[in-house]
Every structure is written in structure tokens, then in C-alpha cells.
Amino acid sequence: MDDHVANTHDIHSCIKNNLENGEDGDGDSSSSRFVEHIAGSDSPPYTPLPGFAQNGEAVSNEISAPYEVPQFPIEVIEKKLAIQRQISSRVAKDIEEKRSHYEPSFVGSVQEEMFKLDEHDFVPHFQRVAISGEDTSGVPLEDLQQASRLLVQALHIRERYMEMSHQSFPALTARFLRSFDDKAPHHYNHIEHEDKKTIADHPVHAPPSNTSPWECEMPPAKGYIFAPVRGVFQVYRDQAARDADNPLPYSYPHLDTFVQDMNRLCAMIADGPMKSFCYRRLSYLSSKYQLHVLLNELRELASQKAVPHRDFYNIRKVDTHIHAASCMNQKHLLRFIKKTLKNHADEVVTCNRDGEMTLRQVFQSMNLTSYDLTVDMLDVHADRNTFHRFDKFNAKYNPIGESRLREVFLKTDNYLGGKYFARIIKEVSSDLEESKYQNAELRLSIYGKSADEWDKLAKWATTNNVYSDNVRWLIQIPRLYDIFRTNQLMVNFQELLTNIFHPLFEVTNDPSSHPELHQFLQYVIG
């Protein structure tokens, strides 16, 4: 106990002497001024860390701390941006010099193709991440070989189906696949992109259409004959070819081949080593991308800002998945319902067992007035649980939970012929046109219950003049055959296919058979 008190007294004496000599320990004193070791103490002796400033060489805390804000942040950022612009211009100049001084090799066409310079192959001067080593997959060699074999099979299946549908398969992937099977390269529909080097090549505003959107050429009838054979519509040149069962040679996957390919893909999905490899590979690529963002974020931002007249707000944006019945926000829908109830309250909008009903009577039957309507009462906003529950997803399309309001305001085939629905879509389209750079692909539904659904939809669009330069149409087909079959609305699945596809073959073969549908299909893109 006496030794411990003595050691404590020695420590306090050393600290007191250092304070009296003006040594506050904030980095100005040298290591020799500290007590290196105290007799009887259990603490290890003091040793200075290598690499750190000693003997008064330490810099001030304000400058050395990397987590502190710099003294002149704006000036530092501007210097960095200036350096990045100089580097980008220097790299662009080097690319032009290489392109101007490049001479093809005389060895052969293979090397000439290999060393061909293309401006799309050059990228800005970014930092790159490379992973080296013999095995970078993180899985055993046997699992890697099995996963690679299955992935190549899946890519071959995708390549075959894209070729049948006349889509362009990626050339880089196709070249690697050819190196596996040693087959001749396929001939795909190569897409040529225009080379736009100047600002004049990029129009700021698309030219507006001055003519009526429904004025289009009406081609003569083709005279083909078509009929469904085992669920597939076959096209014949004439009646003689139909009698001889000699259809035109359009390629399509047969049912047996399709089922076999689907079973093979399902087996790949359930394969354990395959899932492990894919999970590790996707995690690796995600981490590599995040590292790329950390290294090159400032340079990419500088490159984006260097492009004149282009930012997030004045580039073309297309919403490719939006239902026409939900293209407006909830406040817009509420405002439209209130305005319609105020101006057209006595208009007949529906018909039930008791007879015709006006818009005022529809709201009176629900004990509602325009004053009672609120955004929360509409309950059409999607929350985090909406997309996990399909029943709740469908319920969100019923304002106030009433299917009658959906039929009045959000349907194309109702008592009014979809007049209110056309009005609100034209209001949304007007907002898109005013923003100039926003476009939408609105989705309309064809259920396949009857063969005249296409004609009714086309008549709704042409009669109400539902058109905008910023809007195109997508047709979706809900999978409701089980409900139709349960309610005895149709006999078999072929009837559903005929109701959906037969009108399209008819209008393609003879546009005069469905003139309004021919006009409407000019703006249907899928």
C-alpha cells in the first residue's frame, strides 16, 4: 500500500513539473519530456509510434484532420473541377490524335477488326478496379463448372427465342457463346445508332403535330387467310394453301419445346450450386459498382455538368409502367371528381335495376357530398403493403372503396362511353406536354371476354380524341380465364385467344374492316 501511494505521488510530481514548464501535451512537447517508465507501475513503457510527427514536427489539428471541413471549400472544389476538365479535354485530344494517326495492320483482316477504333470504346479517364488471382468466384471448382454450364444453356435458350421473335441479341454475348460451341455466328437484326456529335444534331423540342392524329393511310386488303391451329394462328397465302394446309413459314416455339425449356429453367432455379454462384457473383458485382461510385463519383458529376443544356429536368423521360386508371395523382383525381360533381351533377352516368341515375343521385346513394370528399377518403394512394397483396392492389382502383365510382370515372366502356375517363387522361396529357420532357406509356386492358373489345376501345379513343404527342398506349391482358370459366362466360381457352388476337389479324389483313381500330393501333406500341 505504501509503495502504491509513493508511485502515485511520483506521477503527480512529474505532471506538475511539466505543467510548470509550459508543456501542456497538445503536440508541442517531445517524447523525451514524458516519463518513459515508472518504477513499480504495471503500465508498459512509453514508446513513440513510428511515422508520427515528433520533436515539434506535428501540424496543427485544423489542417491535419481529414474529417474537418477545409478552410476554403468552394475554392478546393473549383480547383478539382478545373483539373477534371483539363484531364477530360486532354483524353479527348489524345483519342482524336490516335484516330487521325491510326493505320490498319497489314497482317490480316482479323487483326484489323481487333484493333479497329470506335469512339464508343473510349471512356472518360476514370479509376478502374481490377481483381486478380486464380480463383475469384469464391465457390469450389466443381460448382463453378456446373454453374457455368447451366448459365451457357440458359443463354442459348434466350438466344433462340430472341432470334425467333426477330429481336437483337447482344453481339458481345453472342461472340462468347460462339467460342463455347464453335458454331457459325448468327445473323441478328443489328441496330445502327446515328452518330450525333454536335448540339445541332440533338433537337431540343420535338416538332408538334399539326394535323389530326387520326388521319392515316388506309392500305388495301392483303387477301391472306388465317385460322387458329392448336392454339396458334396460321397465315395462308390463299384458300388453296389453306386447303392444302401449307401455311407461311413463320417460326414459333412448339408447345413441347416450350414446356421442355421451361422445365429446364425451373430446374436451374432450384439448383443449389447455381444459386450460390449467382448470389456470390451478384454480390461481388454490386460491391464492385459501389467501389466504382466511391472512386469516380466526382468525375462523373463533372462530366454530367459539362454537357450543355442537359440535366435531369430537360432530358427525355418515359414512364413505361403506369396504368391509365392510375396515371393521375390522388389530388388530381379528387379535384376532377369535385369539379365534375359541381358542373355535371344532373348528367345521367349509370343505369341499374331501378333505372338511370345521375351523378348527384350516385353520390346521394353513398350519403356523400362534394364537401365530404377528401384525399384520405378516396384511399387510392399506394402504400408499402399494396404491391405485396394483389387484392389490395385492385381495391386501390376503387375510389372510396366503391366500384360504382370506378365505373363512372375510370372506365372506357361504361354508360357514358368513357367520357369522364377521357377528360382526366387529357388533363394528365396536357400536364405532360407542358413539361415538354416527360412522356408516358399508359396501359389499357383487354380482357378477352368478347370479340368487340378492341373496337370499343378504339372507338373510345377516336371519339373522345384521346391523343397526345407525349403519350403512347400499351395493351395489357389480365389473366382472368379461371374467373371467366368459373362463371361460364366461355367454354375453353381458345375462345379467349380468339377474342384477343382474331381482331388484330383481321385489321392487319384488311384495315377497312376495322377503320377505327386501324387508326388507334398507330399509337399502340406493345
Short mmCIF file of N, CA and C in Angstrom, two decimals, residues 17 85 96 146 226 341 380 410 425 441 497:
data_model
loop_
_atom_site.label_atom_id
_atom_site.label_comp_id
_atom_site.label_asym_id
_atom_site.label_seq_id
_atom_site.Cartn_x
_atom_site.Cartn_y
_atom_site.Cartn_z
N ASN A 17 5.50 19.18 -12.71
CA ASN A 17 6.71 19.80 -13.28
C ASN A 17 6.51 20.13 -14.76
N ARG A 85 -11.72 18.86 -65.73
CA ARG A 85 -12.00 19.32 -67.10
C ARG A 85 -10.75 19.26 -67.97
N GLU A 96 -8.54 11.73 -80.43
CA GLU A 96 -8.57 12.26 -81.79
C GLU A 96 -7.24 12.06 -82.49
N GLN A 146 -20.22 -26.50 -63.02
CA GLN A 146 -21.64 -26.82 -63.21
C GLN A 146 -22.46 -25.55 -63.42
N PHE A 226 -56.33 -16.71 -92.51
CA PHE A 226 -55.71 -17.15 -91.26
C PHE A 226 -56.73 -17.92 -90.44
N LEU A 341 -68.70 16.89 -60.29
CA LEU A 341 -69.93 16.89 -59.48
C LEU A 341 -70.55 18.27 -59.42
N VAL A 380 -56.83 6.00 -52.54
CA VAL A 380 -56.29 5.43 -53.78
C VAL A 380 -54.77 5.52 -53.81
N LEU A 410 -63.35 5.89 -64.20
CA LEU A 410 -62.10 5.26 -64.60
C LEU A 410 -62.31 4.08 -65.54
N ILE A 425 -57.68 11.87 -68.54
CA ILE A 425 -56.44 11.48 -69.22
C ILE A 425 -55.92 12.63 -70.06
N GLU A 441 -46.19 5.84 -71.18
CA GLU A 441 -46.80 4.74 -71.91
C GLU A 441 -47.93 4.20 -71.04
N LEU A 497 -58.25 -16.73 -76.60
CA LEU A 497 -57.23 -16.35 -77.58
C LEU A 497 -57.86 -15.77 -78.83
#
